[in-house]
Structure formats: structure tokens, C-alpha cells
Coordinates of C-alpha atoms in Angstrom, one line a residue:
Chain H
M1 CA -0.1 0.0 0.1
E2 CA 2.8 2.7 1.2
N3 CA 4.6 1.6 -2.2
L4 CA 1.7 2.1 -4.1
V5 CA 1.2 5.7 -2.9
Q6 CA 5.1 6.4 -3.3
E7 CA 4.8 5.6 -6.9
A8 CA 1.7 7.7 -7.3
I9 CA 3.0 10.6 -5.8
Q10 CA 6.2 10.2 -8.1
N11 CA 4.0 10.1 -11.3
V12 CA 2.9 13.2 -10.6
N13 CA 5.4 15.4 -12.2
L14 CA 4.0 18.8 -11.4
H15 CA 6.7 20.1 -13.7
A16 CA 4.3 18.9 -16.7
V17 CA 1.5 20.8 -16.0
M18 CA 3.6 24.0 -14.9
P19 CA 2.3 26.7 -17.3
S20 CA -1.0 25.6 -17.3
L21 CA -1.0 25.5 -13.3
I22 CA -0.2 29.0 -13.1
L23 CA -2.6 30.2 -15.3
S24 CA -5.3 28.2 -13.4
V25 CA -4.0 29.2 -10.3
A26 CA -3.9 33.3 -11.3
G27 CA -7.2 32.6 -13.1
M28 CA -9.1 31.6 -9.4
A29 CA -6.9 33.9 -7.7
L30 CA -8.4 37.3 -10.3
L31 CA -11.6 36.1 -10.0
L32 CA -11.3 36.6 -6.1
V33 CA -9.5 40.0 -6.8
A34 CA -12.6 40.7 -9.2
V35 CA -14.9 40.4 -6.1
F36 CA -13.4 42.9 -4.1
S37 CA -12.3 45.3 -6.9
P38 CA -14.9 48.3 -7.2
R39 CA -17.6 48.0 -10.2
G40 CA -16.3 49.4 -13.4
K41 CA -12.7 49.1 -12.5
T42 CA -11.0 46.3 -14.7
A43 CA -7.8 47.7 -15.7
H44 CA -5.8 46.0 -13.0
I45 CA -7.5 42.5 -13.6
A46 CA -6.5 42.8 -17.1
W47 CA -2.8 43.9 -16.4
L48 CA -2.4 41.0 -13.9
S49 CA -3.9 38.6 -16.3
I50 CA -1.5 39.7 -18.8
A51 CA 1.6 39.7 -15.9
S52 CA 0.5 35.8 -15.4
L53 CA 0.7 34.8 -19.2
I54 CA 3.9 36.3 -19.4
V55 CA 5.0 34.1 -16.5
A56 CA 3.2 31.2 -18.2
G57 CA 4.9 31.9 -21.6
I58 CA 8.3 32.2 -19.7
V59 CA 8.1 28.9 -18.0
T60 CA 6.7 27.2 -21.3
I61 CA 9.6 28.4 -23.1
M62 CA 12.3 27.0 -20.6
G63 CA 11.0 23.8 -21.1
W64 CA 11.9 23.8 -24.7
N65 CA 13.6 20.9 -25.8
D66 CA 12.8 19.2 -22.0
T67 CA 10.0 16.8 -22.3
Q68 CA 8.2 16.4 -19.4
Y69 CA 5.8 13.3 -18.3
G70 CA 3.2 13.7 -15.6
F71 CA 0.5 12.1 -13.9
A72 CA 1.7 8.4 -15.0
G73 CA 1.6 9.5 -18.8
S74 CA -1.4 11.3 -19.0
V75 CA 0.2 14.7 -19.7
Q76 CA 3.5 15.0 -22.0
L77 CA 4.6 18.6 -22.4
D78 CA 6.8 18.1 -25.2
N79 CA 7.6 20.9 -27.8
F80 CA 4.4 19.9 -30.2
A81 CA 2.5 21.0 -26.7
A82 CA 5.2 24.0 -25.8
F83 CA 4.4 25.1 -29.4
F84 CA 1.1 24.9 -29.4
S85 CA 0.7 26.1 -25.7
M86 CA 2.6 29.5 -26.8
I87 CA 0.3 30.0 -29.5
C88 CA -2.6 30.0 -27.0
I89 CA -0.7 32.3 -24.7
I90 CA -0.4 34.8 -27.6
A91 CA -3.6 34.5 -28.4
A92 CA -4.8 35.1 -25.0
G93 CA -2.2 38.1 -24.3
L94 CA -3.2 39.7 -27.5
A95 CA -7.5 39.2 -26.7
I96 CA -6.6 41.0 -23.2
L97 CA -4.8 43.7 -24.8
M98 CA -7.5 44.5 -26.7
S99 CA -10.5 43.8 -24.1
D100 CA -10.4 46.6 -21.8
E101 CA -11.7 49.4 -23.4
Y102 CA -13.7 47.6 -25.8
L103 CA -15.9 46.5 -22.4
K104 CA -15.9 49.9 -21.1
R105 CA -17.7 50.8 -24.6
E106 CA -19.5 48.3 -24.6
N107 CA -21.0 49.1 -21.0
F108 CA -20.4 45.9 -19.5
P109 CA -16.8 46.2 -17.6
V110 CA -17.1 43.2 -15.6
G111 CA -13.9 41.8 -14.0
E112 CA -14.8 37.8 -14.4
Y113 CA -13.9 38.5 -18.2
Y114 CA -9.8 38.1 -17.8
P115 CA -10.1 35.1 -15.3
L116 CA -11.8 33.3 -17.7
I117 CA -9.7 33.8 -21.0
L118 CA -7.0 32.4 -18.3
I119 CA -8.9 29.2 -17.7
T120 CA -9.7 28.7 -21.1
T121 CA -6.2 29.3 -22.1
A122 CA -5.2 26.6 -19.1
G123 CA -7.6 24.1 -20.7
A124 CA -6.3 24.9 -24.1
M125 CA -2.9 23.9 -22.6
W126 CA -4.0 20.8 -21.0
M127 CA -5.4 19.6 -24.4
V128 CA -2.5 20.0 -26.3
S129 CA -0.2 18.5 -23.6
G130 CA -2.8 15.2 -23.0
T131 CA -1.7 11.8 -23.9
D132 CA -4.7 10.2 -22.4
L133 CA -8.3 10.5 -23.8
I134 CA -9.3 11.9 -20.2
T135 CA -6.9 14.5 -20.4
I136 CA -7.8 15.8 -23.7
F137 CA -11.5 15.3 -23.1
L138 CA -11.3 17.3 -19.6
G139 CA -9.1 19.9 -21.5
L140 CA -11.6 20.2 -24.1
E141 CA -14.5 20.8 -21.5
V142 CA -12.4 23.3 -19.5
L143 CA -12.0 25.3 -22.7
S144 CA -15.4 24.6 -23.9
V145 CA -17.5 25.6 -20.9
S146 CA -15.6 28.8 -20.5
L147 CA -15.9 29.9 -23.7
Y148 CA -19.5 29.3 -24.1
I149 CA -19.7 31.7 -21.0
L150 CA -17.4 34.3 -23.0
A151 CA -19.4 33.8 -25.7
G152 CA -22.3 35.2 -24.6
F153 CA -20.5 37.4 -22.1
F154 CA -23.1 40.6 -22.3
R155 CA -26.4 38.9 -21.0
D156 CA -28.6 42.3 -22.0
Q157 CA -27.7 41.6 -25.4
V158 CA -29.7 39.5 -27.2
R159 CA -27.7 38.8 -30.3
C160 CA -24.6 37.9 -27.5
N161 CA -27.4 35.6 -25.4
E162 CA -27.9 34.1 -28.8
A163 CA -24.2 33.0 -29.7
G164 CA -23.4 31.5 -26.4
L165 CA -26.8 29.7 -26.8
K166 CA -26.0 28.4 -30.1
Y167 CA -22.2 27.7 -29.5
F168 CA -23.2 25.3 -26.2
F169 CA -25.8 23.4 -27.8
L170 CA -23.6 22.5 -30.7
G171 CA -20.6 22.1 -28.6
A172 CA -22.3 19.9 -26.1
F173 CA -23.6 18.0 -29.0
S174 CA -20.2 17.4 -30.4
T175 CA -18.9 16.5 -26.9
G176 CA -21.7 13.4 -27.0
F177 CA -20.0 12.1 -30.4
L178 CA -16.5 12.6 -29.3
L179 CA -17.2 10.8 -26.0
Y180 CA -18.9 7.9 -27.5
G181 CA -15.9 7.6 -29.8
M182 CA -13.7 7.7 -27.0
A183 CA -15.4 4.8 -25.5
L184 CA -15.6 3.2 -28.3
L185 CA -11.8 3.2 -28.5
Y186 CA -11.6 2.5 -25.0
G187 CA -13.9 -0.7 -25.4
V188 CA -11.4 -1.9 -28.0
S189 CA -8.0 -1.4 -27.0
G190 CA -9.1 -1.7 -23.2
T191 CA -6.9 1.5 -22.4
T192 CA -7.5 5.5 -22.5
K193 CA -3.9 6.4 -23.2
V194 CA -3.0 7.4 -26.5
Y195 CA 0.5 5.4 -26.6
D196 CA -1.5 2.7 -25.1
I197 CA -4.2 2.6 -27.8
A198 CA -1.1 2.5 -30.4
A199 CA 0.8 -0.1 -28.8
Y200 CA -2.2 -2.4 -28.8
I201 CA -3.0 -1.8 -32.6
Q202 CA 0.6 -2.5 -33.4
A203 CA 0.4 -5.8 -31.3
N204 CA -2.9 -6.5 -33.2
P205 CA -2.9 -5.3 -36.8
D206 CA -6.4 -6.8 -37.6
T207 CA -8.0 -3.9 -35.3
T208 CA -7.9 -1.2 -37.9
T209 CA -10.6 -3.2 -39.6
N210 CA -12.7 -3.8 -36.3
V211 CA -16.2 -2.0 -36.6
M212 CA -16.2 -0.6 -33.4
F213 CA -12.7 0.7 -33.9
V214 CA -13.3 2.1 -36.8
A215 CA -16.9 3.7 -36.1
G216 CA -15.2 5.1 -32.5
G217 CA -12.3 6.6 -34.6
L218 CA -14.8 8.5 -36.9
L219 CA -17.1 9.3 -34.1
M220 CA -13.9 11.2 -32.7
L221 CA -12.9 13.0 -35.3
T222 CA -16.2 14.2 -35.8
G223 CA -16.3 15.9 -32.3
F224 CA -12.8 17.3 -33.3
F225 CA -14.1 18.4 -36.7
F226 CA -16.6 20.3 -34.8
K227 CA -14.4 22.3 -32.6
I228 CA -11.8 23.5 -35.3
A229 CA -15.3 24.1 -37.6
A230 CA -14.7 21.9 -40.5
A231 CA -17.7 21.7 -43.0
P232 CA -20.1 20.3 -43.0
F233 CA -19.9 20.8 -39.0
H234 CA -19.0 24.5 -39.5
M235 CA -22.7 25.7 -39.0
W236 CA -22.5 27.0 -35.9
T237 CA -19.1 29.0 -36.7
P238 CA -20.9 32.1 -38.7
D239 CA -23.3 32.8 -35.9
V240 CA -21.1 32.4 -32.8
Y241 CA -18.6 34.4 -34.3
Q242 CA -20.8 37.5 -34.9
G243 CA -22.8 37.4 -31.9
A244 CA -19.8 37.2 -29.4
P245 CA -18.0 40.0 -28.0
T246 CA -15.5 40.7 -30.6
P247 CA -12.0 40.2 -28.6
I248 CA -13.5 36.8 -28.0
T249 CA -14.3 36.0 -31.8
A250 CA -10.6 36.5 -32.0
F251 CA -9.9 34.5 -29.4
M252 CA -12.0 31.7 -30.2
S253 CA -10.7 31.8 -33.8
A254 CA -7.1 31.7 -33.0
G255 CA -6.2 29.9 -29.5
P256 CA -9.2 27.7 -29.0
K257 CA -9.0 26.4 -32.9
A258 CA -5.2 25.9 -32.5
A259 CA -5.9 23.5 -29.3
A260 CA -8.1 21.3 -31.0
F261 CA -5.9 21.1 -34.3
A262 CA -3.3 19.9 -31.5
A263 CA -5.3 17.3 -30.2
L264 CA -6.4 16.1 -33.4
I265 CA -3.1 15.6 -34.8
R266 CA -2.1 13.9 -31.5
V267 CA -4.6 12.0 -31.9
T268 CA -4.9 11.1 -35.4
F269 CA -1.2 10.8 -35.8
I270 CA -0.6 8.5 -33.0
C271 CA -3.9 6.4 -32.3
L272 CA -5.2 6.3 -35.3
E273 CA -1.9 5.7 -37.6
G274 CA -3.4 2.3 -38.4
M275 CA -6.2 4.0 -40.4
Q276 CA -4.1 6.4 -42.5
D277 CA -5.3 5.6 -45.6
H278 CA -8.6 6.0 -45.1
L279 CA -8.4 8.9 -43.2
T280 CA -6.0 10.7 -45.4
T281 CA -9.5 10.3 -48.0
V282 CA -11.9 11.9 -45.3
F283 CA -9.3 14.9 -44.6
W284 CA -8.9 15.1 -48.4
V285 CA -12.4 16.1 -49.0
L286 CA -13.4 17.6 -45.6
A287 CA -10.1 19.9 -46.4
V288 CA -11.4 20.8 -49.9
L289 CA -14.9 21.2 -48.8
T290 CA -14.1 23.5 -45.7
M291 CA -12.1 25.5 -47.6
T292 CA -14.5 25.9 -50.7
V293 CA -17.4 26.4 -48.7
G294 CA -15.8 29.0 -46.7
N295 CA -14.6 31.0 -49.2
L296 CA -18.2 30.7 -51.5
I297 CA -20.4 32.0 -48.8
A298 CA -17.9 34.7 -47.3
L299 CA -18.4 36.3 -51.0
N300 CA -21.8 36.9 -50.0
Q301 CA -21.1 38.5 -47.1
K302 CA -22.2 42.1 -46.3
D303 CA -21.4 41.8 -42.2
L304 CA -17.4 42.1 -41.3
K305 CA -17.3 39.9 -38.6
R306 CA -19.7 37.6 -40.4
M307 CA -17.4 37.5 -43.3
L308 CA -14.0 36.8 -41.2
A309 CA -16.0 33.9 -39.7
Y310 CA -16.3 32.3 -43.0
S311 CA -12.9 33.0 -43.8
S312 CA -11.7 31.7 -40.7
I313 CA -13.6 28.4 -41.9
A314 CA -11.4 28.5 -45.2
H315 CA -8.3 29.2 -43.4
A316 CA -9.3 25.9 -41.1
G317 CA -9.7 24.3 -44.7
Y318 CA -6.1 25.3 -45.9
A319 CA -4.4 24.2 -42.3
M320 CA -6.4 20.7 -43.0
V321 CA -4.4 19.9 -45.9
G322 CA -1.6 19.7 -43.7
L323 CA -3.3 16.8 -42.0
V324 CA -3.9 15.2 -45.5
A325 CA 0.1 15.8 -45.7
W326 CA 0.7 13.3 -42.9
N327 CA 4.2 14.2 -43.1
E328 CA 6.6 15.9 -41.1
I329 CA 6.7 19.2 -43.1
G330 CA 2.6 19.3 -43.2
S331 CA 2.5 18.8 -39.4
A332 CA 5.0 21.7 -39.1
G333 CA 2.9 23.4 -41.5
I334 CA 0.3 23.4 -39.5
L335 CA 2.1 24.4 -36.4
F336 CA 3.6 27.6 -38.4
Y337 CA 0.1 28.2 -40.0
M338 CA -1.8 28.5 -36.3
L339 CA 1.0 31.2 -35.5
V340 CA 0.6 33.1 -38.5
Y341 CA -3.3 32.7 -38.5
T342 CA -3.3 34.0 -34.9
F343 CA -1.4 37.0 -35.8
M344 CA -3.2 37.8 -38.8
N345 CA -6.9 37.3 -37.9
M346 CA -6.4 38.8 -34.3
G347 CA -4.9 41.8 -35.9
A348 CA -7.8 42.6 -38.4
F349 CA -10.3 41.9 -35.6
A350 CA -8.8 44.5 -33.1
I351 CA -9.2 46.9 -36.1
L352 CA -13.0 46.2 -36.3
I353 CA -12.6 46.7 -32.5
L354 CA -11.4 50.2 -33.3
I355 CA -14.0 51.1 -36.3
G356 CA -16.9 49.5 -34.3
R357 CA -19.6 52.1 -32.2
S358 CA -21.0 50.4 -28.9
G359 CA -23.1 47.8 -30.4
E360 CA -21.1 47.5 -33.6
E361 CA -23.8 47.6 -35.7
N362 CA -21.7 49.9 -38.0
L363 CA -19.2 46.8 -39.0
T364 CA -20.4 46.6 -42.4
L365 CA -18.7 47.1 -45.7
D366 CA -20.5 50.5 -45.9
G367 CA -19.1 51.1 -42.6
V368 CA -15.9 51.1 -43.9
T369 CA -16.3 53.4 -46.9
G370 CA -13.2 56.0 -47.2
L371 CA -12.0 54.8 -44.0
G372 CA -8.6 54.7 -45.6
Y373 CA -8.4 58.3 -45.8
K374 CA -9.9 59.5 -43.0
K375 CA -8.0 57.1 -40.9
P376 CA -4.5 56.3 -42.5
M377 CA -2.6 54.6 -40.2
L378 CA -5.9 52.1 -39.7
G379 CA -6.0 51.7 -43.3
I380 CA -2.7 50.6 -43.6
A381 CA -2.6 48.1 -41.2
F382 CA -5.9 46.4 -41.7
S383 CA -4.6 45.9 -45.6
I384 CA -1.8 44.4 -44.3
F385 CA -3.7 41.9 -42.4
L386 CA -6.2 41.2 -45.5
F387 CA -2.9 41.0 -47.4
A388 CA -1.8 38.3 -45.1
L389 CA -5.3 36.7 -44.9
M390 CA -5.1 36.4 -48.8
G391 CA -1.8 35.1 -48.6
L392 CA 0.0 37.4 -50.7
P393 CA 3.9 38.1 -50.2
P394 CA 5.6 39.4 -48.4
T395 CA 3.5 38.8 -45.3
A396 CA 3.3 35.6 -43.2
G397 CA 0.0 34.4 -44.9
F398 CA 2.2 33.6 -47.9
T399 CA 5.0 31.8 -46.0
G400 CA 2.3 29.8 -44.2
K401 CA 0.4 28.8 -46.8
F402 CA 3.7 27.8 -49.1
Y403 CA 4.5 25.3 -46.2
I404 CA 1.3 23.8 -45.9
F405 CA 0.9 23.4 -49.6
A406 CA 4.7 22.2 -49.7
G407 CA 4.0 19.5 -47.3
A408 CA 0.7 18.3 -49.3
I409 CA 2.8 18.1 -52.8
N410 CA 5.8 16.3 -50.9
S411 CA 3.2 13.5 -50.0
G412 CA 1.8 13.7 -53.8
Y413 CA -1.1 15.4 -53.4
I414 CA -0.7 18.1 -56.1
W415 CA -4.3 18.4 -56.8
L416 CA -5.0 19.3 -53.4
A417 CA -2.5 22.2 -53.5
V418 CA -3.7 23.1 -56.7
L419 CA -7.2 23.5 -55.3
G420 CA -5.9 25.3 -52.3
V421 CA -4.4 27.7 -54.3
L422 CA -7.3 28.2 -56.5
N423 CA -9.3 28.9 -53.4
S424 CA -6.9 31.6 -52.3
A425 CA -7.8 33.1 -55.4
V426 CA -11.1 32.9 -54.6
S427 CA -10.9 34.7 -51.3
L428 CA -9.1 37.7 -53.0
Y429 CA -12.5 39.0 -53.8
Y430 CA -13.7 39.1 -50.8
Y431 CA -10.6 40.6 -49.2
L432 CA -10.0 43.0 -52.1
R433 CA -13.5 44.0 -51.8
I434 CA -13.0 45.4 -47.9
M435 CA -10.0 47.6 -49.4
I436 CA -12.1 49.0 -52.1
F437 CA -15.1 50.3 -49.9
M438 CA -11.6 51.4 -47.7
Y439 CA -10.0 53.4 -50.6
F440 CA -11.8 53.8 -53.8
K441 CA -14.8 55.1 -52.5
E442 CA -15.7 58.9 -51.4
P443 CA -15.9 59.0 -47.5
Q444 CA -19.3 59.7 -46.1
E445 CA -18.3 60.4 -42.3
D446 CA -15.7 61.9 -40.5
Y447 CA -14.8 58.5 -38.2
A448 CA -15.1 61.2 -35.3
W449 CA -15.7 58.3 -33.2
V450 CA -13.0 56.1 -33.9
K451 CA -10.5 56.6 -30.9
I452 CA -7.2 54.9 -30.9
Y453 CA -7.4 53.0 -27.6
P454 CA -3.5 52.5 -26.5
A455 CA -3.9 48.7 -25.7
T456 CA -6.0 47.9 -28.4
A457 CA -2.9 49.8 -30.6
V458 CA -0.3 47.6 -28.9
S459 CA -1.9 44.2 -30.0
I460 CA -2.3 45.4 -33.5
V461 CA 1.2 46.6 -33.6
I462 CA 2.4 43.2 -32.1
S463 CA 0.2 41.5 -34.6
V464 CA 1.5 43.7 -37.7
I465 CA 5.1 43.1 -36.3
G466 CA 4.3 39.3 -36.4
V467 CA 2.8 39.4 -39.6
L468 CA 5.5 40.9 -41.5
Y469 CA 8.6 39.3 -39.3
L470 CA 7.2 35.3 -40.2
G471 CA 6.6 36.6 -43.5
I472 CA 10.0 37.9 -44.4
V473 CA 12.2 35.5 -42.4
P474 CA 10.1 32.7 -41.3
G475 CA 13.3 30.6 -41.0
S476 CA 14.0 30.2 -37.4
I477 CA 10.4 30.2 -36.3
M478 CA 9.7 27.2 -38.9
Q479 CA 12.9 25.4 -37.5
L480 CA 11.1 25.7 -34.2
A481 CA 8.0 24.3 -35.4
R482 CA 9.6 21.5 -37.6
M483 CA 11.4 20.4 -34.1
A484 CA 8.2 20.5 -32.7
G485 CA 5.9 18.7 -35.3
F486 CA 5.5 14.9 -35.7
Chain S
M1 CA -28.4 -14.1 -20.0
I2 CA -27.5 -10.0 -20.3
T3 CA -24.3 -10.1 -22.0
V4 CA -22.1 -6.8 -22.9
T5 CA -23.6 -6.7 -26.3
H6 CA -27.0 -6.0 -25.2
Y7 CA -25.4 -3.2 -23.0
L8 CA -23.9 -2.0 -25.9
M9 CA -27.1 -1.8 -27.8
L10 CA -29.2 -0.1 -25.0
S11 CA -26.3 2.5 -24.9
A12 CA -26.7 3.2 -28.6
I13 CA -30.3 3.2 -29.0
L14 CA -30.7 6.0 -26.5
F15 CA -27.7 7.5 -28.1
A16 CA -29.4 7.5 -31.0
I17 CA -33.0 8.7 -29.0
G18 CA -30.9 11.6 -27.8
T19 CA -29.3 12.7 -31.2
L20 CA -32.7 12.5 -32.6
G21 CA -34.4 14.7 -30.0
V22 CA -31.4 17.3 -30.1
L23 CA -32.3 17.3 -34.1
T24 CA -36.1 17.5 -33.8
R25 CA -37.3 18.9 -30.5
K26 CA -37.9 22.7 -30.4
N27 CA -37.9 23.4 -27.1
A28 CA -34.4 24.5 -25.8
I29 CA -34.9 22.7 -22.4
V30 CA -36.0 19.8 -24.2
V31 CA -33.0 19.8 -26.5
F32 CA -30.7 20.1 -23.4
M33 CA -32.3 17.1 -21.6
C34 CA -31.7 15.1 -25.1
I35 CA -27.8 16.0 -25.0
E36 CA -27.7 14.6 -21.4
V37 CA -29.5 11.2 -22.4
M38 CA -26.7 11.5 -25.1
L39 CA -24.0 12.0 -22.4
N40 CA -25.7 9.2 -20.4
A41 CA -25.7 6.7 -23.4
V42 CA -21.9 7.0 -23.3
N43 CA -21.2 6.6 -19.7
L44 CA -23.7 3.5 -19.7
T45 CA -21.0 2.3 -22.7
F46 CA -18.0 3.1 -20.6
I47 CA -19.1 1.1 -17.6
A48 CA -20.3 -2.0 -19.7
L49 CA -17.2 -1.8 -21.5
S50 CA -15.2 -1.1 -18.4
R51 CA -16.7 -4.5 -17.0
H52 CA -15.5 -6.2 -20.3
V53 CA -12.5 -5.3 -20.6
G54 CA -11.8 -5.9 -17.0
N55 CA -10.1 -2.6 -15.5
L56 CA -11.4 0.4 -14.1
D57 CA -10.1 3.6 -16.7
G58 CA -14.0 3.3 -18.0
Q59 CA -15.3 4.0 -14.6
I60 CA -12.9 6.7 -13.9
F61 CA -14.0 8.5 -17.1
V62 CA -17.6 8.0 -16.0
F63 CA -17.1 10.3 -13.1
F64 CA -15.4 13.0 -15.2
V65 CA -17.9 12.8 -17.5
M66 CA -20.8 13.5 -14.9
T67 CA -18.8 16.1 -13.2
V68 CA -18.5 18.0 -16.8
A69 CA -22.0 17.5 -17.6
A70 CA -23.1 19.3 -14.2
A71 CA -20.5 22.1 -15.2
E72 CA -22.1 22.2 -18.2
A73 CA -25.4 22.2 -17.3
A74 CA -24.9 25.1 -14.8
V75 CA -23.5 27.3 -17.6
G76 CA -26.3 26.2 -20.0
L77 CA -29.0 27.0 -17.8
A78 CA -27.7 30.2 -16.9
L79 CA -27.5 31.3 -20.7
L80 CA -31.2 29.9 -21.1
I81 CA -32.1 31.9 -18.2
A82 CA -30.4 35.1 -19.9
F83 CA -32.0 34.7 -23.2
Y84 CA -35.6 34.0 -21.5
R85 CA -35.1 37.6 -19.6
N86 CA -34.6 39.0 -22.8
K87 CA -37.2 37.3 -25.3
E88 CA -39.4 35.7 -23.0
T89 CA -39.0 32.6 -25.3
L90 CA -37.2 29.0 -25.2
D91 CA -38.5 27.8 -28.7
V92 CA -35.3 27.2 -30.6
D93 CA -37.1 28.3 -34.0
D94 CA -36.8 32.0 -32.1
F95 CA -32.8 32.0 -32.4
N96 CA -33.1 33.9 -35.7
M97 CA -31.2 37.1 -34.7
L98 CA -28.1 35.9 -36.5
K99 CA -28.2 34.4 -39.8
W100 CA -26.9 34.7 -43.3

């Protein structure tokens, strides 16, 4: 008995969960701070949250190349997890920077907003470092449940309520599929540990034709496809992205999506490796469907947040091309692309925050008419992000797509790369249309309400630097992504 | 003799009932209950399979699922109350502010 206890204590290894531990403790402490703060004062909570994110980031970086195993093999903090954790930390930091003034403008400065973002990030980290189906599920749920609250955060706005509810219903529905899949995988292999399932399949190769195993794998993947918003499981995305508070939309499209990709990569590349031949077909079809559906529907959108939501579906499609490739360049490409996407998409949403009036009714194409002349700096920054989203050099959007498509070509999927490039060409239309409204139409307003909030401006500057740096000298970060990839 | 197959069939039927309910029912609370039926079908699968493969991992998983389902219920009902205060309806057809 004593030996068992000793062994259990040795197996814990808190180093493996240190970054997420810092964030969850900071999140809970800040919830208490929020209770004792005067109503309407939230700036100090925002700065403390940023400080805890920086500490977690430093701890994550110090753990680079030093894989930690914890909780009897349920958690594995390797380079892969560290890279995705950094993406989530950056996304959370940018979201917090653009939040404080936004919450004041929308007349809802409530302190528990920031702790919820920290706890979401902690959940994302469990998810990316989980090597046990239980850990992955738990991380996913910590992340999702906090995001349900954040998506419906403005409780007196019907749009926001609706976004939260839709996200909640579809998220919980998809969790059902994910769990049923996990249950069937457990039933076949007799274990919930990702590496043990892989070992079981290695020992019994005929498992991959077992109906229960195949059904379990596909059900679990369906759950993940909901989370990364791959077509045809994308229906919730536009509604939720449009209705949620803008900083949360930005955060959702970057951090949690990256975490879902991480768990998807880990589970498919390790657990379901035996089903590779069939799964690449599934990914192939879904990647093409996702990017085509996203881009085609985005063509017809007038609301900018909704347009960016469809564009984020299309970008999930591009990232899935890296899954189809199923090689080292492809998986490193996904890591790199998610980092790039964090900068370019969150930058674009930060601009929308500055342009928007209270209630954000004016965030349509007509709402940016002539913006480029009246607010030249904003116009230039927005153009940089749009060029990056199109995938034009010298921005990071180009290098990101380049690595992903290079991975696909390396595995012999030349047609897929061609379809991806054609899709990027389609997407030029709706991104360029925003720029035409900004630069080639006479201004009808003087944009007097647009104030350059300092913290939001900092997040835009960071995003611009990120987009240009990763676009012009991608080598060093790509090197890190290759060290982290599978 | 009741075998693991019977339990798996029962849970598959429950899961299907839950899924159909989510897709067809109009009242948001009923939809939510259908999601709970799906999760409990999963719990039944886990417990039956745990007995079948002969280790406790599945039963431990069930504890986590129940805890998470409780947390989800708290958040989901709070969101429903906020929505009801503003619109005085819980019909899913009235979730229609955001579309196309």
C-alpha cells in the first residue's frame, strides 16, 4: 500500500503541467480580486492577467527541448505541446490587450472576464499536452465551458445570448459524439492512454478493420471537426463569431482552434495511424469542402465579423491540407500556420474593435467606406492583415500557406495544393472588396468616433510585427515548428 | 443471460434517441435534456465496456463525464435564463437574430 502511494506521488510530476497550473491558479486568484474590486474598474485585473500569461510563457519557453511526463503518462509536455501552448498564450494576451477599452465602450466592464480567458487558456494547454483521452476530454471541456460563458458574456444583449446558446448547444452536442467515440476506442483497446492504444494496434493489426474501432475513431474525429469548424460541421461558426464580443471572437478563432488542431493531430497521428489510408481520404474531402464552402459563402457577406468568420472556416480548410499530407513538413506547416493565423486574424479583429461604435451595428462593408483616407494608419494596418489573409508575399500568410502546400506536394497531393491555391484566388475577391470600400469610395463619414485605444493599438502593432516578421524571415520559427512537429 | 452486447445496444439506442431529440425538438430545455441523454448513453457504454475489458479506466472516465456534464448544465441553464429574460421564449426557432 505504501509503495503504491509513493509510486503515485512520483508519477505526478507537476513540471509537466506548470504553465497551465500557473494560469489556472492566477485565474482563480484574480476571480477573488475581481470580487473585491470596485464595479467598473477592471484595468488592474487585465494587467495582472497579462503578467500571469507572461510568466506562463516564460515557463513554457524554458521547458523547450525538455520533455516532461506527468500523471502516469496522462500528460506529456513536449515541444509540440509547448509550441501550441505558446500560440494559445499569445492569442490570450492579444485578446486581453484589446478587451479593456472595448468592455468599457460596450458598457459591461466586469472583472470575471479576464480570469475566464486565463482558465480557457489553461484548458487549451491541458488539451495540447494530453496523452490520455481523459486529459484531452477534460482540457477540451474546461476550454469549451469557459468559452460558452465568454461567447454569451453581454447578458443584456440578445445577439450575444443567442451566440452563447448556439455555441453551447452545438458544443455539447459534439462532445457527445467525441465521448461516444472515445468509449468505443476504449472498449476495443482496453485503455484510454493514447500511446497504449497505438501499441495495442501495433500488436493487433487487424483492429483497424474492427467495426467498433473504425466507428469509434470516426465519431471521435467528428467531435474534433466540430471544434475546428470543418465543413459540414461549421454551421455554428458564423453565428457565434458574429454575436460574441469581438475580442472573444478573435480569441476563439485563434487559440482554442489551434488547441483543437493540436489534439486532433496527436490523436490521429498516434492512435489512428493504422487507419492512415482511409483517414487521408476523409481529410482530403473535408479540407476541400471546408475551404470551398468558407470562401464561397464569404463572397456574399456584408457584415465584416461574419465575413471573417467564413474566412476562418476557409483557413481551417487550408490547415487541414497539412493533415492530409501526414508528413513532417505538413504537421510543422500546421503549427506554423496556426501561429501566423493568430497574428493576422487577431490583428484584423482588433481593427474592427477600433472602427466599431457601441453595439457594433456599423461593422459592415458600407461602414468602412473611405476609412483609408480618414484614418490612414488604421487603413494601412488593416490592409496588411487583409493581404496576409489573402496569402500574398511578403506577409506571413504567404509563407504559412507555402509550407502547408509544400507538405501536400511532398506527399503527392499536387491536386490538393492546386485546389488550395485556386481557393486563395477566390478569397481575393472578398478581401479586396473591403479594401475597395476603404480606398476607392468617397468617405461619407468623418469617423470622429474612432479613438485609437492605446492597449488595442499595442496589440495591432504586435500583430503587424508578427505578420511581417514571419513573412520575411520565417526560417527560425519554422525551424522551431519542425522541431515540434510529428 | 445479459451480455455486454445488450448493454452496448441499449446505449446505442439511447444515444440515437438523444441525437434525434436534439435535431427535432423545439424547446431549448428539451434539447438540453436530449444532450444529457446522449452523455448518459456514453456513460453506460463506458461502464459496460469497463466491466468487459476488466479494468477501471472506463469507470473513472464516467466520473469525469458526470462532473463535466454538471458544469455544462450550470453554464447552459444560466445562458438560457439570460436569453429568456430578453426574449421571453425558449423555442429554438426564435434563435433567429443571427443568420446568413
